Coordinates of C-alpha atoms and ligand atoms in Angstrom, one line a residue:
M126 CA -46.8 -106.7 43.5
S127 CA -43.3 -107.8 44.1
S128 CA -42.1 -109.7 47.1
K129 CA -38.8 -107.8 47.2
S130 CA -38.8 -105.6 50.3
P131 CA -36.6 -102.6 49.7
Q132 CA -33.6 -102.3 51.9
S133 CA -30.6 -100.0 51.7
W134 CA -27.0 -101.2 51.7
G135 CA -26.3 -100.2 55.3
R136 CA -29.3 -102.2 56.4
Y137 CA -30.2 -99.4 58.7
P138 CA -32.9 -98.2 59.2
T139 CA -35.2 -101.1 58.4
V140 CA -38.5 -99.8 57.3
E141 CA -41.6 -101.2 55.6
P142 CA -43.3 -99.5 52.6
E143 CA -47.0 -99.9 52.4
Q144 CA -46.5 -101.7 49.1
V145 CA -43.9 -102.4 46.4
V146 CA -45.0 -101.8 42.9
P147 CA -42.8 -103.3 40.1
L148 CA -42.8 -101.3 36.9
F149 CA -42.4 -103.4 33.7
W150 CA -43.3 -101.3 30.7
R151 CA -42.9 -97.6 30.0
N152 CA -46.2 -97.6 28.2
E153 CA -48.1 -99.5 30.9
L154 CA -47.3 -97.6 34.1
P155 CA -49.8 -97.2 37.0
N156 CA -51.5 -93.9 37.4
L157 CA -49.3 -92.5 40.2
S158 CA -52.1 -90.2 41.4
D159 CA -54.3 -93.2 42.2
F160 CA -52.0 -94.3 45.1
T161 CA -53.3 -93.3 48.5
T162 CA -49.9 -92.6 49.9
S163 CA -46.7 -91.1 48.6
V164 CA -44.4 -92.8 46.2
L165 CA -40.7 -93.2 45.7
P166 CA -38.7 -94.9 42.9
Y167 CA -36.3 -97.7 44.0
G168 CA -33.3 -98.9 42.1
Y169 CA -30.9 -101.6 43.4
G170 CA -30.8 -100.3 47.0
R171 CA -27.1 -99.4 46.9
S172 CA -27.7 -96.2 48.8
Y173 CA -26.6 -96.8 52.3
G174 CA -29.2 -95.1 54.3
D175 CA -32.9 -94.1 53.9
S176 CA -32.8 -91.9 50.8
C177 CA -34.1 -94.9 48.8
L178 CA -36.7 -95.9 51.4
N179 CA -40.3 -94.7 51.8
E180 CA -41.7 -96.0 55.1
G181 CA -45.5 -96.4 54.9
G182 CA -45.5 -95.3 51.3
V183 CA -45.2 -96.9 47.8
S184 CA -41.9 -98.1 46.6
L185 CA -41.8 -98.0 42.8
D186 CA -39.4 -100.8 41.7
A187 CA -37.8 -99.4 38.6
T188 CA -35.3 -102.3 38.0
Y189 CA -37.5 -104.1 35.5
L190 CA -37.3 -101.0 33.2
R191 CA -34.0 -102.5 32.0
R192 CA -33.8 -102.1 28.2
F193 CA -31.3 -100.4 26.0
I194 CA -33.1 -98.0 23.6
S195 CA -30.4 -96.6 21.2
F196 CA -26.7 -96.0 20.8
D197 CA -25.2 -93.3 18.6
E198 CA -21.8 -94.8 17.8
E199 CA -20.6 -91.4 16.3
Q200 CA -21.1 -89.5 19.5
G201 CA -21.1 -92.3 22.0
L202 CA -24.6 -91.4 23.1
L203 CA -26.4 -94.2 24.9
R204 CA -30.1 -94.0 25.6
C205 CA -31.5 -96.7 28.0
E206 CA -34.3 -97.2 30.5
A207 CA -33.6 -96.0 34.0
G208 CA -33.4 -99.5 35.6
V209 CA -30.5 -100.6 33.4
S210 CA -27.6 -101.1 35.7
L211 CA -24.0 -99.9 35.2
A212 CA -23.0 -103.6 35.1
D213 CA -25.4 -104.1 32.2
I214 CA -23.8 -101.2 30.3
L215 CA -20.3 -102.4 31.0
E216 CA -21.1 -105.9 29.8
E217 CA -22.6 -104.7 26.6
F218 CA -20.3 -101.8 25.7
V219 CA -16.8 -102.5 27.0
P220 CA -16.3 -105.2 24.3
R221 CA -17.4 -102.5 21.8
G222 CA -14.7 -100.1 23.1
W223 CA -16.8 -97.8 25.4
F224 CA -16.8 -97.2 29.1
L225 CA -18.9 -95.3 31.6
P226 CA -18.1 -91.6 31.9
V227 CA -18.2 -91.8 35.7
T228 CA -18.7 -94.8 37.9
P229 CA -19.2 -95.2 41.6
G230 CA -17.4 -98.0 43.6
T231 CA -20.1 -100.5 42.7
K232 CA -21.5 -101.3 39.3
F233 CA -24.7 -102.7 40.7
V234 CA -26.3 -99.3 40.5
S235 CA -29.1 -98.2 38.2
V236 CA -29.0 -95.3 35.7
G237 CA -31.9 -93.8 37.6
G238 CA -30.1 -94.1 40.9
A239 CA -26.8 -92.7 39.4
I240 CA -28.7 -89.6 38.3
A241 CA -30.9 -89.2 41.5
N242 CA -27.7 -89.2 43.7
D243 CA -25.5 -87.6 41.0
V244 CA -22.8 -90.2 41.8
H245 CA -19.1 -89.5 41.6
G246 CA -16.1 -91.7 41.0
K247 CA -12.4 -91.9 41.0
N248 CA -12.2 -89.4 38.1
H249 CA -14.1 -86.6 39.7
H250 CA -11.2 -84.2 39.2
K251 CA -11.2 -84.9 35.5
A252 CA -14.9 -85.7 34.7
G253 CA -17.1 -84.3 37.5
T254 CA -20.2 -86.3 38.4
F255 CA -22.4 -88.6 36.4
G256 CA -24.9 -85.8 35.9
C257 CA -22.3 -83.8 33.9
H258 CA -22.6 -86.4 31.1
V259 CA -26.3 -86.7 31.0
T260 CA -27.8 -85.0 27.9
Q261 CA -31.5 -85.7 28.5
F262 CA -34.0 -87.9 30.3
E263 CA -37.7 -88.4 30.4
L264 CA -39.4 -87.7 33.7
L265 CA -42.9 -89.0 34.6
R266 CA -44.7 -86.7 37.0
S267 CA -47.7 -87.9 39.1
N268 CA -50.1 -85.8 37.1
G269 CA -49.3 -88.0 34.1
E270 CA -47.0 -85.5 32.3
R271 CA -44.0 -87.0 30.6
L272 CA -41.3 -84.3 30.4
I273 CA -38.1 -84.3 28.4
C274 CA -35.6 -82.6 30.6
S275 CA -32.2 -81.4 29.3
P276 CA -29.9 -78.4 29.5
T277 CA -32.2 -76.7 27.0
E278 CA -35.6 -78.1 27.8
N279 CA -37.2 -78.0 31.2
N280 CA -33.8 -77.1 32.5
D281 CA -35.0 -76.3 36.0
L282 CA -36.3 -79.9 36.4
F283 CA -33.2 -81.2 34.8
R284 CA -31.0 -79.6 37.4
A285 CA -33.4 -80.5 40.3
T286 CA -33.6 -84.2 39.2
I287 CA -29.8 -84.6 39.0
G288 CA -29.0 -85.2 42.6
G289 CA -32.7 -84.8 43.5
F290 CA -33.1 -88.0 45.5
G291 CA -35.9 -89.4 43.3
L292 CA -38.3 -86.7 44.5
T293 CA -39.0 -84.8 41.3
G294 CA -40.6 -87.7 39.5
L295 CA -39.8 -91.1 37.9
I296 CA -37.0 -91.1 35.4
L297 CA -38.2 -93.5 32.6
W298 CA -35.1 -93.4 30.4
A299 CA -31.9 -91.3 30.2
E300 CA -29.4 -90.5 27.5
F301 CA -25.7 -89.9 28.4
R302 CA -22.3 -89.9 26.9
L303 CA -20.0 -93.0 27.1
K304 CA -16.3 -92.7 26.8
P305 CA -14.2 -94.4 24.2
I306 CA -11.5 -96.8 25.4
R307 CA -8.9 -98.9 23.6
S308 CA -8.9 -101.8 26.1
P309 CA -10.7 -103.1 29.1
Y310 CA -7.5 -102.8 31.2
I311 CA -6.2 -100.1 33.5
S312 CA -2.6 -99.2 33.9
V313 CA -2.3 -98.7 37.7
D314 CA 0.3 -97.4 40.2
H315 CA 0.0 -98.4 43.8
I316 CA 2.0 -96.0 46.0
R317 CA 2.5 -96.7 49.7
Y318 CA 2.5 -93.4 51.6
D319 CA 3.2 -92.6 55.2
S320 CA 1.0 -89.7 56.2
L321 CA -1.8 -87.4 55.3
A322 CA 0.7 -84.8 54.1
E323 CA 2.3 -87.3 51.7
F324 CA -1.2 -88.2 50.4
M325 CA -1.8 -84.5 49.6
D326 CA 1.5 -84.3 47.8
I327 CA 0.9 -87.4 45.7
A328 CA -2.7 -86.4 44.9
A329 CA -1.5 -82.9 43.7
D330 CA 1.2 -84.6 41.7
S331 CA -1.2 -87.2 40.1
D332 CA -4.3 -85.2 39.3
K333 CA -3.0 -83.8 36.0
D334 CA -1.7 -87.0 34.4
F335 CA -4.0 -89.6 35.9
E336 CA -7.6 -89.9 35.1
Y337 CA -8.4 -92.0 38.2
T338 CA -7.1 -91.4 41.7
V339 CA -8.1 -92.7 45.1
A340 CA -6.5 -93.9 48.3
W341 CA -7.1 -96.5 50.9
C342 CA -6.3 -95.1 54.3
D343 CA -5.6 -96.6 57.7
C344 CA -8.0 -94.7 59.8
L345 CA -6.7 -96.0 63.2
K346 CA -3.1 -95.0 62.8
G347 CA -2.1 -91.9 64.8
G348 CA 1.0 -89.7 65.3
K349 CA 3.3 -89.1 62.4
Y350 CA 1.8 -92.0 60.4
Q351 CA -1.7 -90.6 60.6
G352 CA -3.6 -91.0 57.4
R353 CA -1.1 -93.5 55.9
G354 CA -2.2 -95.8 53.2
I355 CA -2.0 -96.9 49.6
F356 CA -2.6 -94.4 46.9
M357 CA -4.0 -95.8 43.6
R358 CA -3.9 -93.9 40.3
G359 CA -4.6 -95.2 36.9
N360 CA -5.4 -94.6 33.2
H361 CA -7.1 -96.7 30.6
E362 CA -4.5 -98.9 29.0
D363 CA -4.0 -97.9 25.4
S364 CA -1.5 -100.5 24.1
P365 CA -2.8 -102.8 21.3
A366 CA -1.5 -105.8 23.2
Y367 CA -4.4 -105.4 25.7
A368 CA -7.1 -104.5 23.2
H369 CA -8.4 -108.0 22.8
K370 CA -6.9 -109.7 25.8
P371 CA -9.8 -111.6 27.5
L372 CA -10.7 -110.5 30.9
P373 CA -9.6 -112.9 33.7
K374 CA -12.5 -114.8 35.3
S375 CA -13.0 -114.4 39.0
L376 CA -15.1 -116.6 41.2
P377 CA -17.6 -114.5 43.1
L378 CA -17.3 -114.8 46.9
M379 CA -20.3 -114.6 49.2
V380 CA -20.9 -113.7 52.8
P381 CA -23.4 -116.4 53.6
F382 CA -24.6 -115.1 57.0
D383 CA -24.6 -112.1 59.3
F384 CA -21.4 -111.9 61.2
P385 CA -21.7 -111.7 65.0
S386 CA -21.3 -108.1 66.1
F387 CA -18.1 -108.7 68.1
S388 CA -16.2 -109.9 65.0
L389 CA -15.4 -106.4 63.8
N390 CA -13.7 -104.3 66.4
S391 CA -10.8 -102.0 66.7
L392 CA -8.4 -104.9 67.2
T393 CA -9.5 -106.8 64.1
V394 CA -9.5 -103.6 62.1
R395 CA -6.1 -102.6 63.4
A396 CA -4.7 -106.0 62.6
F397 CA -6.2 -105.9 59.1
N398 CA -4.8 -102.4 58.4
E399 CA -1.4 -103.4 59.5
V400 CA -1.3 -106.4 57.2
Y401 CA -2.8 -104.6 54.3
Y402 CA -0.5 -101.7 54.5
H403 CA 2.6 -103.9 54.7
M404 CA 1.5 -106.4 52.1
Q405 CA 2.9 -104.0 49.5
R406 CA 6.6 -104.3 50.2
Q407 CA 7.8 -101.8 47.7
K408 CA 6.9 -98.1 47.8
H409 CA 5.7 -98.0 44.2
V410 CA 4.2 -100.9 42.3
H411 CA 3.0 -100.7 38.7
K412 CA 0.5 -103.2 37.2
I413 CA -2.0 -103.6 34.5
E414 CA -5.3 -105.0 35.7
S415 CA -8.7 -105.5 34.3
Y416 CA -11.2 -102.8 35.1
N417 CA -13.3 -104.9 37.5
P418 CA -10.8 -105.2 40.4
F419 CA -9.7 -101.6 39.9
F420 CA -13.1 -100.0 40.0
Y421 CA -15.2 -102.5 41.9
P422 CA -13.0 -104.4 44.4
L423 CA -16.0 -105.1 46.7
D424 CA -18.4 -106.3 44.0
S425 CA -16.7 -109.7 43.9
V426 CA -17.9 -110.4 47.5
H427 CA -21.7 -110.7 47.4
N428 CA -23.5 -109.4 50.5
W429 CA -20.3 -108.0 52.0
N430 CA -22.6 -105.7 54.0
R431 CA -23.4 -108.7 56.2
I432 CA -20.0 -108.6 57.9
Y433 CA -21.4 -105.8 60.0
G434 CA -24.0 -108.1 61.5
K435 CA -27.8 -107.7 61.9
R436 CA -27.7 -104.2 63.3
G437 CA -26.3 -102.9 60.1
F438 CA -23.8 -100.1 59.7
F439 CA -23.4 -96.4 58.8
Q440 CA -21.3 -95.2 55.9
Y441 CA -20.0 -91.7 56.5
Q442 CA -18.8 -89.7 53.6
C443 CA -17.9 -86.0 54.0
V444 CA -16.1 -83.5 51.9
V445 CA -14.2 -80.6 53.5
P446 CA -13.0 -77.6 51.4
F447 CA -9.3 -77.4 50.5
D448 CA -8.8 -74.1 52.5
N449 CA -8.5 -75.9 55.8
G450 CA -9.0 -79.4 54.6
Y451 CA -5.7 -80.8 55.8
E452 CA -6.3 -79.6 59.4
V453 CA -9.9 -80.7 59.5
M454 CA -9.2 -84.1 58.0
K455 CA -6.4 -84.6 60.7
E456 CA -8.9 -83.7 63.4
I457 CA -11.5 -86.1 61.9
L458 CA -8.9 -88.9 61.8
D459 CA -7.8 -88.0 65.3
R460 CA -11.3 -88.4 66.6
I461 CA -11.9 -91.7 64.7
G462 CA -8.6 -93.1 66.2
R463 CA -9.4 -91.9 69.7
A464 CA -13.0 -93.4 69.5
K465 CA -11.5 -96.6 68.2
E466 CA -14.3 -96.5 65.6
G467 CA -14.1 -97.0 61.9
S468 CA -13.4 -100.0 59.7
F469 CA -10.9 -101.2 57.2
L470 CA -12.9 -99.9 54.3
V471 CA -11.7 -96.3 54.2
V472 CA -11.4 -94.2 51.1
L473 CA -9.7 -90.8 50.8
K474 CA -9.8 -88.7 47.7
E475 CA -9.7 -85.2 46.3
F476 CA -12.7 -83.8 44.5
G477 CA -11.9 -81.4 41.7
N478 CA -13.7 -78.2 40.7
I479 CA -15.9 -79.3 37.8
V480 CA -19.4 -78.0 38.7
S481 CA -22.3 -80.4 38.4
P482 CA -25.6 -79.3 36.9
G483 CA -27.4 -80.8 39.9
L484 CA -29.0 -78.4 42.3
L485 CA -28.3 -80.6 45.4
S486 CA -25.3 -82.5 44.2
F487 CA -22.9 -83.5 46.9
P488 CA -19.4 -83.1 45.5
R489 CA -17.6 -79.8 45.9
P490 CA -13.8 -79.1 45.6
G491 CA -12.0 -80.5 48.6
L492 CA -10.9 -83.6 50.5
T493 CA -13.4 -86.4 50.8
L494 CA -13.3 -89.3 53.2
A495 CA -15.7 -92.3 53.2
L496 CA -15.7 -95.0 55.7
D497 CA -18.0 -97.5 57.5
F498 CA -19.0 -97.6 61.2
S499 CA -20.6 -100.6 62.8
N500 CA -23.9 -99.6 64.4
H501 CA -23.3 -99.6 68.1
G502 CA -26.5 -97.6 68.7
P503 CA -26.5 -94.2 70.5
K504 CA -22.8 -94.2 71.0
T505 CA -22.1 -94.3 67.3
L506 CA -24.9 -91.8 66.6
R507 CA -23.4 -89.3 69.0
F508 CA -19.9 -89.8 67.6
L509 CA -21.1 -89.2 64.0
D510 CA -23.0 -86.0 65.2
D511 CA -19.6 -84.8 66.5
L512 CA -18.0 -85.4 63.1
D513 CA -20.9 -83.5 61.5
A514 CA -20.1 -80.5 63.7
L515 CA -16.5 -80.5 62.5
V516 CA -17.6 -80.8 58.8
L517 CA -20.1 -78.1 59.3
Q518 CA -17.5 -75.7 60.8
S519 CA -15.2 -76.3 57.9
G520 CA -17.9 -75.4 55.3
G521 CA -18.1 -79.0 54.1
R522 CA -21.0 -81.4 53.8
V523 CA -22.0 -85.0 54.3
Y524 CA -23.3 -87.2 51.4
P525 CA -27.0 -87.9 51.7
A526 CA -26.8 -91.0 49.5
K527 CA -24.9 -92.6 52.3
D528 CA -26.6 -91.1 55.2
A529 CA -29.2 -92.6 57.7
R530 CA -28.9 -90.2 60.6
M531 CA -27.8 -86.6 60.0
S532 CA -30.0 -84.0 61.7
P533 CA -32.3 -81.6 59.8
E534 CA -30.1 -78.7 60.9
S535 CA -27.0 -80.3 59.5
F536 CA -28.6 -81.2 56.2
Q537 CA -30.2 -77.8 55.7
T538 CA -26.8 -76.0 56.5
Y539 CA -24.8 -78.4 54.2
F540 CA -27.3 -77.8 51.4
P541 CA -28.8 -74.3 51.7
E542 CA -30.3 -74.9 48.2
W543 CA -32.8 -77.4 49.7
E544 CA -35.5 -74.7 50.0
E545 CA -35.2 -73.7 46.3
F546 CA -35.3 -77.4 45.5
T547 CA -38.7 -78.0 47.2
Q548 CA -40.6 -76.2 44.4
Y549 CA -39.5 -79.0 42.0
I550 CA -40.6 -82.0 44.2
D551 CA -43.5 -83.8 42.7
P552 CA -46.3 -83.4 45.2
K553 CA -46.9 -87.2 45.3
F554 CA -43.3 -88.1 45.9
S555 CA -41.6 -88.4 49.3
S556 CA -38.9 -90.5 51.1
S557 CA -38.0 -91.4 54.6
F558 CA -34.8 -89.4 54.2
W559 CA -36.6 -86.3 53.1
R560 CA -39.1 -86.5 55.9
R561 CA -36.2 -86.9 58.4
V562 CA -34.2 -83.9 57.2
T563 CA -36.9 -81.4 56.3
P564 CA -40.3 -80.5 57.8
E565 CA -42.0 -82.8 55.3
E566 CA -45.1 -84.7 56.5
T567 CA -45.6 -88.5 56.7
P568 CA -47.0 -90.2 53.5
T569 CA -50.5 -90.3 55.0
Q570 CA -50.5 -86.7 56.1
K571 CA -49.2 -85.8 52.8
F572 CA -51.9 -87.7 51.0
K573 CA -54.6 -86.1 53.1
A574 CA -53.2 -82.6 52.4
L575 CA -53.2 -83.5 48.7
S576 CA -56.8 -84.8 48.6
A577 CA -58.0 -81.6 50.3
T578 CA -56.2 -79.5 47.7
P579 CA -58.0 -78.8 44.4
T580 CA -55.0 -78.9 42.0
I581 CA -51.6 -80.5 42.4
Q582 CA -49.9 -77.3 41.5
T583 CA -51.1 -75.6 44.7
A584 CA -50.0 -78.6 46.8
L585 CA -46.4 -78.2 45.9
P586 CA -44.2 -79.4 48.7
G587 CA -42.9 -77.2 51.3
N588 CA -46.2 -78.5 52.6
G589 CA -47.1 -75.6 54.7
R590 CA -43.6 -74.6 55.4
Ligands
FAD118 C1 -20.1 -100.6 47.6 C2 -20.7 -99.2 47.2 C3 -19.8 -98.3 46.7 C4 -20.4 -97.0 46.4 N1 -19.5 -96.1 45.9 C5 -20.0 -94.9 45.5 C6 -19.1 -93.9 45.0 O1 -17.9 -94.1 44.7 N2 -19.7 -92.7 44.6 C7 -21.0 -92.4 44.8 O2 -21.4 -91.3 44.4 N3 -21.8 -93.3 45.3 C8 -21.4 -94.5 45.7 N4 -22.2 -95.5 46.2 C9 -23.6 -95.1 46.4 C10 -24.5 -95.5 45.2 O3 -23.7 -95.2 44.0 C11 -25.7 -94.6 45.1 O4 -26.4 -94.6 46.3 C12 -26.6 -94.9 44.0 O5 -27.6 -93.9 43.8 C13 -27.4 -96.2 44.2 O6 -28.2 -96.5 43.0 P1 -29.4 -97.6 43.1 O7 -29.7 -97.9 41.7 O8 -29.0 -98.7 44.0 O9 -30.5 -96.7 43.7 P2 -31.3 -96.8 45.1 O10 -30.3 -96.8 46.1 O11 -32.3 -97.8 45.1 O12 -32.0 -95.4 45.0 C14 -31.1 -94.2 45.1 C15 -32.0 -93.0 44.8 O13 -32.3 -93.0 43.4 C16 -33.7 -92.8 43.2 N5 -34.1 -93.5 42.0 C17 -33.9 -94.8 41.7 N6 -34.4 -95.1 40.4 C18 -35.0 -93.9 40.0 C19 -35.7 -93.6 38.8 N7 -36.0 -94.4 37.9 N8 -36.2 -92.3 38.8 C20 -36.0 -91.4 39.7 N9 -35.3 -91.7 40.9 C21 -34.8 -92.9 41.0 C22 -34.3 -93.4 44.5 O14 -35.6 -92.8 44.8 C23 -33.3 -92.9 45.5 O15 -33.5 -91.6 45.9 C24 -21.7 -96.7 46.6 C25 -22.6 -97.7 47.1 C26 -22.0 -99.0 47.4 C27 -23.0 -100.0 48.0

């Protein structure tokens, strides 16, 4: 039993599992059906809300399953255990000329977690989600079955597990395609833009020629400067001069304690935004930088989530379809500005139309906005419910990997496929998130239902729904 108590990155909600069980060897795993409560795999806890938490149940710590298994240099196919982190992969494979096909904004994420949330990155418009690059994985079900899942074998479980919140079983290892690169450097443009309309123009202009696009946006600026920010676009640097150039060393910073809750307020955020926006004096700056600051600017500050204080925070990421995306995004920004909520960590991006194999994957074509909100209790919760309503009306959705509070009605409308998905949930698996957004029972109720049921097949979730 490990002492590590699972937490999510937003530090809200704080819940206790009944026990944490570390998994060390693929051939020496506990019999999952022996546990008396439900189980849920846990990676590095980089989900913001409760999708990685299992209050009162068993948390299966998969981070010790951290071995590389094979690499096919011809095809760039890497097979590794599910607890291998994206940081491990970069460290080993960037020097050999390979990069991740898709990466989220932190590299401290496990391969299992990247699949279970079907994560996206700055290249969504070119490469889709992480799941688009997965060729197969092995899934352990609680009845002891070990299933190879791929587009041609157990395809239903393959699709349900990609973006399946860890509920379909434990991924033991996965195989996916890496991407060849000529250097560990990125050729980057930073473009200062004045408004949401200008953002849309630059994005439309950049999507064809740039593999990576994303913008930082000042969420508190209103009027004609609403949505202003810095647009970043980049490609892997190809020139031989950078092929063997050593990566600059950076000293990791650390937030050593929880900031007091008053330190982040609309005044400090406004001041930060003003300085950050004007720090770039020219409209257009070109530079070549190593991949770390480009993809993972926040990873250099350990425990940065502590700046939101002990009460934690909410990250809110939504996507709204292109049809009315501009108007809806303006309305969302209006409300954030009026409420004087929001933080300086605000990301705006366009998703492309590459369809993920995942049944419940979050991305869809449209405009996506991600930002943090300090937890001010009911006031913040009510405010986020209002944003949900706007997103709902627009036909968009909110990202479950970052959620700790959306209502069952919202989740079920955003993801109408959830009912189809329930048939693939392993009867022994559950999470705090799933019990919050669906009529799922608590771990103990679920266990009682299971013990009263003769075979696990007949106890498929839905659980009396
Ligand atoms: C700073 C920061 C930036 C981020 N940027 C992005 C971004 O740009 N795009 C994006 O999509 N996400 C982003 N995220 C969210 C993050 O990428 C996902 O939440 C990711 O799934 C976390 O992986 P993890 O290993 O920490 O897993 P956890 O958070 O511990 O768990 C996530 C899910 O994976 C399941 N799981 C874990 N291991 C296994 C396994 N072996 N088998 C089956 N299921 C498993 C868990 O049950 C849970 O449902 C960001 C998070 C942070 C903190």
